[in-house]
mmCIF file of C-alpha atoms and ligand atoms in Angstrom:
data_model
loop_
_atom_site.group_PDB
_atom_site.id
_atom_site.type_symbol
_atom_site.label_atom_id
_atom_site.label_comp_id
_atom_site.label_asym_id
_atom_site.label_seq_id
_atom_site.Cartn_x
_atom_site.Cartn_y
_atom_site.Cartn_z
ATOM 1 C CA MET A 1 28.816 69.250 5.751
ATOM 2 C CA ASN A 2 24.773 67.614 5.876
ATOM 3 C CA LEU A 3 22.828 66.926 3.223
ATOM 4 C CA THR A 4 19.388 66.786 2.581
ATOM 5 C CA LEU A 5 18.699 64.369 0.073
ATOM 6 C CA HIS A 6 15.319 63.122 -1.978
ATOM 7 C CA VAL A 7 16.175 60.162 -4.162
ATOM 8 C CA TRP A 8 14.072 58.165 -6.140
ATOM 9 C CA ARG A 9 13.380 54.585 -5.625
ATOM 10 C CA GLN A 10 12.610 51.939 -7.535
ATOM 11 C CA PRO A 11 13.338 48.467 -7.039
ATOM 12 C CA ARG A 12 12.777 47.333 -10.965
ATOM 13 C CA ALA A 13 11.258 48.700 -13.634
ATOM 14 C CA ASP A 14 7.499 47.673 -13.983
ATOM 15 C CA ALA A 15 7.512 49.378 -10.352
ATOM 16 C CA LYS A 16 5.942 52.107 -8.379
ATOM 17 C CA GLY A 17 8.179 55.118 -7.299
ATOM 18 C CA ALA A 18 8.710 56.748 -4.533
ATOM 19 C CA MET A 19 10.752 59.989 -3.022
ATOM 20 C CA VAL A 20 12.275 58.965 -0.260
ATOM 21 C CA THR A 21 14.472 60.864 2.509
ATOM 22 C CA TYR A 22 18.270 60.503 3.492
ATOM 23 C CA GLN A 23 20.673 62.163 5.017
ATOM 24 C CA ALA A 24 24.092 62.077 4.303
ATOM 25 C CA THR A 25 26.129 63.568 6.414
ATOM 26 C CA ASN A 26 29.550 64.762 7.499
ATOM 27 C CA VAL A 27 30.480 65.548 3.732
ATOM 28 C CA SER A 28 33.581 67.440 1.785
ATOM 29 C CA PRO A 29 33.526 69.430 -0.453
ATOM 30 C CA ASP A 30 36.649 67.703 -1.758
ATOM 31 C CA MET A 31 34.444 64.216 -2.723
ATOM 32 C CA SER A 32 32.942 64.234 -6.039
ATOM 33 C CA PHE A 33 29.347 63.842 -6.335
ATOM 34 C CA LEU A 34 29.009 60.284 -7.038
ATOM 35 C CA GLU A 35 31.254 59.759 -3.966
ATOM 36 C CA MET A 36 28.533 61.255 -1.556
ATOM 37 C CA LEU A 37 26.480 58.793 -2.742
ATOM 38 C CA ASP A 38 29.345 55.857 -2.615
ATOM 39 C CA VAL A 39 29.563 56.989 1.944
ATOM 40 C CA LEU A 40 25.544 57.307 1.974
ATOM 41 C CA ASN A 41 25.708 53.779 0.371
ATOM 42 C CA GLU A 42 28.251 52.601 2.204
ATOM 43 C CA GLU A 43 25.810 53.696 5.401
ATOM 44 C CA LEU A 44 22.578 51.735 4.540
ATOM 45 C CA SER A 45 24.084 48.895 3.706
ATOM 46 C CA LEU A 46 25.488 48.646 6.947
ATOM 47 C CA ARG A 47 22.052 49.605 8.194
ATOM 48 C CA GLY A 48 20.446 46.452 6.040
ATOM 49 C CA GLU A 49 18.957 48.768 3.488
ATOM 50 C CA GLU A 50 19.428 48.712 -0.355
ATOM 51 C CA PRO A 51 22.256 50.779 -1.688
ATOM 52 C CA ILE A 52 21.125 53.526 -3.776
ATOM 53 C CA ALA A 53 21.403 53.052 -7.693
ATOM 54 C CA PHE A 54 23.250 54.662 -10.060
ATOM 55 C CA ASP A 55 24.669 53.957 -13.485
ATOM 56 C CA HIS A 56 28.855 54.910 -13.137
ATOM 57 C CA ASP A 57 32.501 53.947 -15.775
ATOM 58 C CA CYS A 58 35.340 56.010 -15.772
ATOM 59 C CA ARG A 59 34.168 59.229 -13.548
ATOM 60 C CA GLU A 60 36.061 61.108 -15.133
ATOM 61 C CA GLY A 61 33.804 62.354 -17.863
ATOM 62 C CA ILE A 62 34.252 60.366 -21.374
ATOM 63 C CA CYS A 63 32.254 57.624 -20.868
ATOM 64 C CA GLY A 64 28.757 58.653 -20.200
ATOM 65 C CA MET A 65 27.273 56.660 -18.856
ATOM 66 C CA CYS A 66 26.816 58.894 -15.478
ATOM 67 C CA GLY A 67 23.853 60.972 -15.220
ATOM 68 C CA PHE A 68 20.596 62.101 -13.281
ATOM 69 C CA MET A 69 18.870 65.696 -12.879
ATOM 70 C CA ILE A 70 19.547 67.216 -9.626
ATOM 71 C CA ASN A 71 17.167 69.657 -8.217
ATOM 72 C CA GLY A 72 15.807 69.213 -12.063
ATOM 73 C CA VAL A 73 18.312 70.009 -13.670
ATOM 74 C CA ALA A 74 21.067 67.678 -16.094
ATOM 75 C CA HIS A 75 24.241 66.471 -14.502
ATOM 76 C CA GLY A 76 23.465 69.077 -11.803
ATOM 77 C CA PRO A 77 24.499 72.425 -11.066
ATOM 78 C CA GLU A 78 27.463 73.213 -12.756
ATOM 79 C CA ARG A 79 27.816 74.325 -16.454
ATOM 80 C CA ALA A 80 29.996 71.612 -19.369
ATOM 81 C CA THR A 81 30.481 69.181 -16.250
ATOM 82 C CA THR A 82 29.352 65.224 -15.756
ATOM 83 C CA VAL A 83 27.146 64.454 -12.276
ATOM 84 C CA CYS A 84 30.954 62.562 -11.564
ATOM 85 C CA GLN A 85 32.878 65.296 -12.363
ATOM 86 C CA LEU A 86 30.393 67.162 -10.022
ATOM 87 C CA HIS A 87 31.637 68.085 -7.128
ATOM 88 C CA MET A 88 30.433 69.326 -2.927
ATOM 89 C CA ARG A 89 32.201 72.112 -3.217
ATOM 90 C CA LYS A 90 29.571 73.259 -5.073
ATOM 91 C CA PHE A 91 27.293 72.879 -2.874
ATOM 92 C CA SER A 92 26.537 74.614 0.898
ATOM 93 C CA ASP A 93 26.069 73.197 4.147
ATOM 94 C CA GLY A 94 21.841 72.574 3.922
ATOM 95 C CA ASP A 95 21.062 72.019 1.043
ATOM 96 C CA VAL A 96 18.375 69.728 0.426
ATOM 97 C CA LEU A 97 18.364 68.262 -3.186
ATOM 98 C CA TYR A 98 16.683 66.520 -5.037
ATOM 99 C CA LEU A 99 17.540 63.580 -7.314
ATOM 100 C CA GLU A 100 15.437 61.766 -10.524
ATOM 101 C CA PRO A 101 16.629 59.885 -12.609
ATOM 102 C CA TRP A 102 16.190 60.616 -16.118
ATOM 103 C CA ARG A 103 12.593 61.718 -17.508
ATOM 104 C CA SER A 104 12.141 60.254 -21.513
ATOM 105 C CA ARG A 105 9.366 57.913 -22.664
ATOM 106 C CA ALA A 106 12.405 56.082 -24.331
ATOM 107 C CA PHE A 107 15.160 55.602 -21.777
ATOM 108 C CA PRO A 108 12.762 54.186 -19.173
ATOM 109 C CA VAL A 109 13.601 53.847 -15.771
ATOM 110 C CA VAL A 110 15.457 50.728 -14.686
ATOM 111 C CA ARG A 111 16.178 50.498 -11.288
ATOM 112 C CA ASP A 112 16.195 54.052 -8.318
ATOM 113 C CA LEU A 113 18.294 56.878 -11.033
ATOM 114 C CA VAL A 114 19.598 54.397 -13.403
ATOM 115 C CA VAL A 115 17.596 54.602 -17.444
ATOM 116 C CA ASP A 116 18.396 52.649 -20.026
ATOM 117 C CA ARG A 117 19.853 54.176 -22.961
ATOM 118 C CA GLY A 118 19.430 51.898 -25.018
ATOM 119 C CA ALA A 119 17.307 53.407 -27.528
ATOM 120 C CA PHE A 120 21.459 55.088 -28.033
ATOM 121 C CA ASP A 121 23.722 52.581 -29.554
ATOM 122 C CA ARG A 122 20.901 51.105 -31.646
ATOM 123 C CA VAL A 123 20.385 55.045 -33.281
ATOM 124 C CA VAL A 124 24.078 54.718 -34.133
ATOM 125 C CA ALA A 125 22.976 50.787 -35.212
ATOM 126 C CA ALA A 126 21.203 52.477 -37.266
ATOM 127 C CA GLY A 127 23.799 54.938 -39.574
ATOM 128 C CA GLY A 128 26.589 55.454 -37.452
ATOM 129 C CA TYR A 129 29.136 54.446 -39.945
ATOM 130 C CA VAL A 130 31.541 54.576 -41.831
ATOM 131 C CA SER A 131 32.057 52.516 -45.616
ATOM 132 C CA VAL A 132 36.191 50.867 -45.217
ATOM 133 C CA SER A 133 37.823 48.640 -47.770
ATOM 134 C CA SER A 134 39.011 46.162 -46.322
ATOM 135 C CA GLY A 135 43.778 45.834 -47.113
ATOM 136 C CA SER A 136 46.051 47.399 -44.962
ATOM 137 C CA ALA A 137 45.804 50.373 -43.960
ATOM 138 C CA PRO A 138 45.538 53.316 -45.546
ATOM 139 C CA GLU A 139 48.534 55.882 -46.251
ATOM 140 C CA ALA A 140 47.461 58.608 -43.517
ATOM 141 C CA ASN A 141 47.575 61.571 -45.839
ATOM 142 C CA ALA A 142 45.838 60.078 -48.886
ATOM 143 C CA ILE A 143 42.437 62.413 -47.481
ATOM 144 C CA PRO A 144 43.373 65.757 -46.722
ATOM 145 C CA VAL A 145 41.591 67.030 -44.396
ATOM 146 C CA PRO A 146 41.051 70.442 -44.192
ATOM 147 C CA LYS A 147 41.929 71.533 -40.546
ATOM 148 C CA ASP A 148 37.842 73.328 -39.905
ATOM 149 C CA ALA A 149 36.622 70.646 -40.930
ATOM 150 C CA ALA A 150 38.698 68.143 -38.631
ATOM 151 C CA ASP A 151 38.351 70.486 -36.459
ATOM 152 C CA GLN A 152 33.726 70.397 -36.667
ATOM 153 C CA SER A 153 34.048 67.274 -36.545
ATOM 154 C CA MET A 154 36.482 66.355 -33.672
ATOM 155 C CA ASP A 155 33.877 69.083 -30.859
ATOM 156 C CA ALA A 156 30.975 66.539 -33.067
ATOM 157 C CA ALA A 157 32.226 63.900 -31.494
ATOM 158 C CA ALA A 158 33.312 65.119 -27.753
ATOM 159 C CA CYS A 159 29.706 63.652 -27.636
ATOM 160 C CA ILE A 160 29.335 60.476 -24.407
ATOM 161 C CA GLY A 161 26.108 59.287 -25.082
ATOM 162 C CA CYS A 162 24.464 60.445 -21.994
ATOM 163 C CA GLY A 163 21.427 61.035 -22.873
ATOM 164 C CA ALA A 164 21.435 63.704 -20.684
ATOM 165 C CA CYS A 165 19.859 66.208 -23.352
ATOM 166 C CA VAL A 166 17.216 64.410 -23.577
ATOM 167 C CA ALA A 167 16.322 64.368 -20.152
ATOM 168 C CA ALA A 168 16.500 67.998 -20.512
ATOM 169 C CA CYS A 169 13.944 68.727 -23.544
ATOM 170 C CA PRO A 170 10.974 69.455 -23.002
ATOM 171 C CA ASN A 171 10.369 67.185 -25.874
ATOM 172 C CA ALA A 172 12.169 64.305 -25.188
ATOM 173 C CA SER A 173 13.884 65.443 -27.895
ATOM 174 C CA ALA A 174 17.285 63.126 -28.990
ATOM 175 C CA MET A 175 18.280 65.814 -32.210
ATOM 176 C CA LEU A 176 21.318 67.417 -30.408
ATOM 177 C CA PHE A 177 23.142 63.932 -30.052
ATOM 178 C CA THR A 178 22.141 62.389 -33.287
ATOM 179 C CA GLY A 179 22.164 65.749 -34.395
ATOM 180 C CA ALA A 180 26.791 65.475 -33.230
ATOM 181 C CA LYS A 181 26.307 62.061 -34.648
ATOM 182 C CA VAL A 182 26.080 62.690 -37.696
ATOM 183 C CA ALA A 183 28.104 65.348 -38.328
ATOM 184 C CA HIS A 184 30.784 63.938 -36.629
ATOM 185 C CA LEU A 185 30.649 61.664 -39.687
ATOM 186 C CA ALA A 186 29.217 64.802 -42.079
ATOM 187 C CA LEU A 187 32.542 66.358 -41.817
ATOM 188 C CA LEU A 188 34.757 63.990 -43.382
ATOM 189 C CA PRO A 189 36.215 62.596 -46.368
ATOM 190 C CA GLN A 190 35.101 59.374 -45.105
ATOM 191 C CA GLY A 191 31.744 59.898 -44.129
ATOM 192 C CA GLN A 192 30.043 61.370 -46.858
ATOM 193 C CA ALA A 193 29.551 57.414 -49.314
ATOM 194 C CA GLU A 194 26.349 57.320 -46.859
ATOM 195 C CA ARG A 195 25.713 60.554 -45.852
ATOM 196 C CA TYR A 196 21.993 61.140 -46.921
ATOM 197 C CA ASP A 197 21.338 57.466 -46.332
ATOM 198 C CA ARG A 198 23.130 57.379 -42.445
ATOM 199 C CA ALA A 199 20.947 60.922 -41.059
ATOM 200 C CA LEU A 200 17.453 59.066 -43.036
ATOM 201 C CA ASN A 201 18.317 55.652 -41.275
ATOM 202 C CA MET A 202 19.322 57.486 -38.174
ATOM 203 C CA VAL A 203 16.338 60.065 -37.806
ATOM 204 C CA SER A 204 13.573 57.289 -38.842
ATOM 205 C CA GLN A 205 15.611 55.293 -36.108
ATOM 206 C CA MET A 206 15.227 58.271 -33.503
ATOM 207 C CA ASP A 207 11.190 59.070 -34.972
ATOM 208 C CA GLY A 208 10.872 54.904 -34.241
ATOM 209 C CA GLU A 209 12.509 54.430 -30.251
ATOM 210 C CA GLY A 210 9.852 57.617 -29.547
ATOM 211 C CA PHE A 211 11.628 60.819 -29.354
ATOM 212 C CA GLY A 212 10.628 63.951 -29.356
ATOM 213 C CA SER A 213 10.807 66.113 -31.803
ATOM 214 C CA CYS A 214 12.443 69.710 -31.698
ATOM 215 C CA THR A 215 11.313 72.722 -31.483
ATOM 216 C CA ASN A 216 14.442 75.092 -31.154
ATOM 217 C CA ILE A 217 13.936 75.633 -26.793
ATOM 218 C CA GLY A 218 17.733 74.299 -26.644
ATOM 219 C CA GLU A 219 18.543 73.290 -23.243
ATOM 220 C CA CYS A 220 19.884 70.507 -24.479
ATOM 221 C CA ALA A 221 22.742 72.303 -25.350
ATOM 222 C CA SER A 222 22.674 74.144 -22.752
ATOM 223 C CA VAL A 223 23.038 71.003 -20.392
ATOM 224 C CA CYS A 224 25.140 69.166 -22.172
ATOM 225 C CA PRO A 225 28.863 68.173 -21.134
ATOM 226 C CA LYS A 226 30.958 68.479 -23.592
ATOM 227 C CA GLU A 227 28.236 71.565 -25.107
ATOM 228 C CA ILE A 228 27.737 70.089 -28.306
ATOM 229 C CA SER A 229 26.315 73.327 -30.436
ATOM 230 C CA LEU A 230 22.741 73.584 -31.957
ATOM 231 C CA ASP A 231 24.311 74.182 -35.207
ATOM 232 C CA VAL A 232 24.674 70.330 -35.237
ATOM 233 C CA ILE A 233 21.114 69.583 -35.337
ATOM 234 C CA ALA A 234 21.131 72.995 -38.285
ATOM 235 C CA LEU A 235 23.347 70.700 -40.183
ATOM 236 C CA LEU A 236 22.004 67.440 -39.285
ATOM 237 C CA ASN A 237 18.678 69.325 -40.015
ATOM 238 C CA ARG A 238 20.699 70.136 -44.057
ATOM 239 C CA ASP A 239 21.437 66.671 -44.013
ATOM 240 C CA LEU A 240 17.635 65.116 -44.018
ATOM 241 C CA LEU A 241 16.645 68.074 -46.609
ATOM 242 C CA ALA A 242 19.003 67.217 -49.584
ATOM 243 C CA ALA A 243 17.940 63.377 -48.145
ATOM 244 C CA GLY A 244 14.819 63.878 -49.061
ATOM 245 C CA VAL A 245 15.390 66.078 -52.432
ATOM 246 C CA LYS A 246 18.190 62.350 -53.155
ATOM 247 C CA ALA A 247 15.516 60.521 -52.839
ATOM 248 C CA GLY A 248 12.310 61.548 -54.590
ATOM 249 C CA LYS A 249 14.854 62.277 -57.435
ATOM 250 C CA ARG A 250 15.440 58.230 -57.207
ATOM 251 C CA THR A 251 11.502 57.460 -57.284
ATOM 252 C CA LYS A 252 11.504 59.812 -60.444
ATOM 253 C CA GLY A 253 13.792 58.599 -62.087
HETATM 254 S S1 LIG B 1 24.485 65.351 -27.161
HETATM 255 FE FE1 LIG B 1 25.617 66.460 -24.897
HETATM 256 S S2 LIG B 1 24.298 65.510 -23.655
HETATM 257 FE FE2 LIG B 1 23.440 64.475 -25.521
HETATM 258 S S3 LIG B 1 24.709 62.993 -25.281
HETATM 259 FE FE3 LIG B 1 26.124 63.795 -26.428
HETATM 260 S S4 LIG B 1 27.062 64.558 -24.717
HETATM 261 FE FE4 LIG B 1 25.599 63.697 -23.712
HETATM 262 S S1 LIG B 2 31.125 58.538 -15.636
HETATM 263 FE FE1 LIG B 2 32.370 57.810 -16.854
HETATM 264 S S2 LIG B 2 31.541 60.413 -17.815
HETATM 265 FE FE2 LIG B 2 31.020 59.874 -16.291
#
């Protein structure tokens, strides 16, 4: 099949960008979306033009490196699927596609479809850890974890940090990401020691990075390739409230 691609090209972070039109020809339906771009890039290189820059690593939907907007939808039209796992059979001959990077002040464009998601790393560094005493490894069954808690924690831990939730949100909020990172620790006994400070510190970092506030629109969850539930935002808000109450008691005490 043949496709028309309008791709955002921007040579540097401080350069002006623009949409540039390309023809992708003889595309096999069995190719992944990134393989289709690989072939186009090969053609651009042979013509002496700059290849289109896009992020990727595992190409298995687990590392969170890939992601851009396809016709205005983060990761494209297939639900619960990263762009590296999206296949060309999802498209039809003659389709016209618009490819753009994530748009958010907290994710500045580095080049073409690549953005800097360092803000996510700093949110995690602000509290995404647990206290572990040094010494020999503890006995695996020493801390019983209820099955429900383990399952919910594992669901939250599925977040791959791709940033699609931020890109899809009209407020560019990172609450789904931060909620997932807070929830997967808050639901486990090992995560209790720093639980409320974690929520406070990670949200404070999130706000400082320039992400917007959550207004319960839900676009984040609808594009999330790992189907992270809005429940993690509710848990984050509850922990934040509890952290405020605790901080108030500490101030009074
Ligand atoms: S919550 Fe979903 S969309 Fe957001 S960073 Fe995690 S995996 Fe990506
Ligand atoms: S390249 Fe790793 S999730 Fe897409």
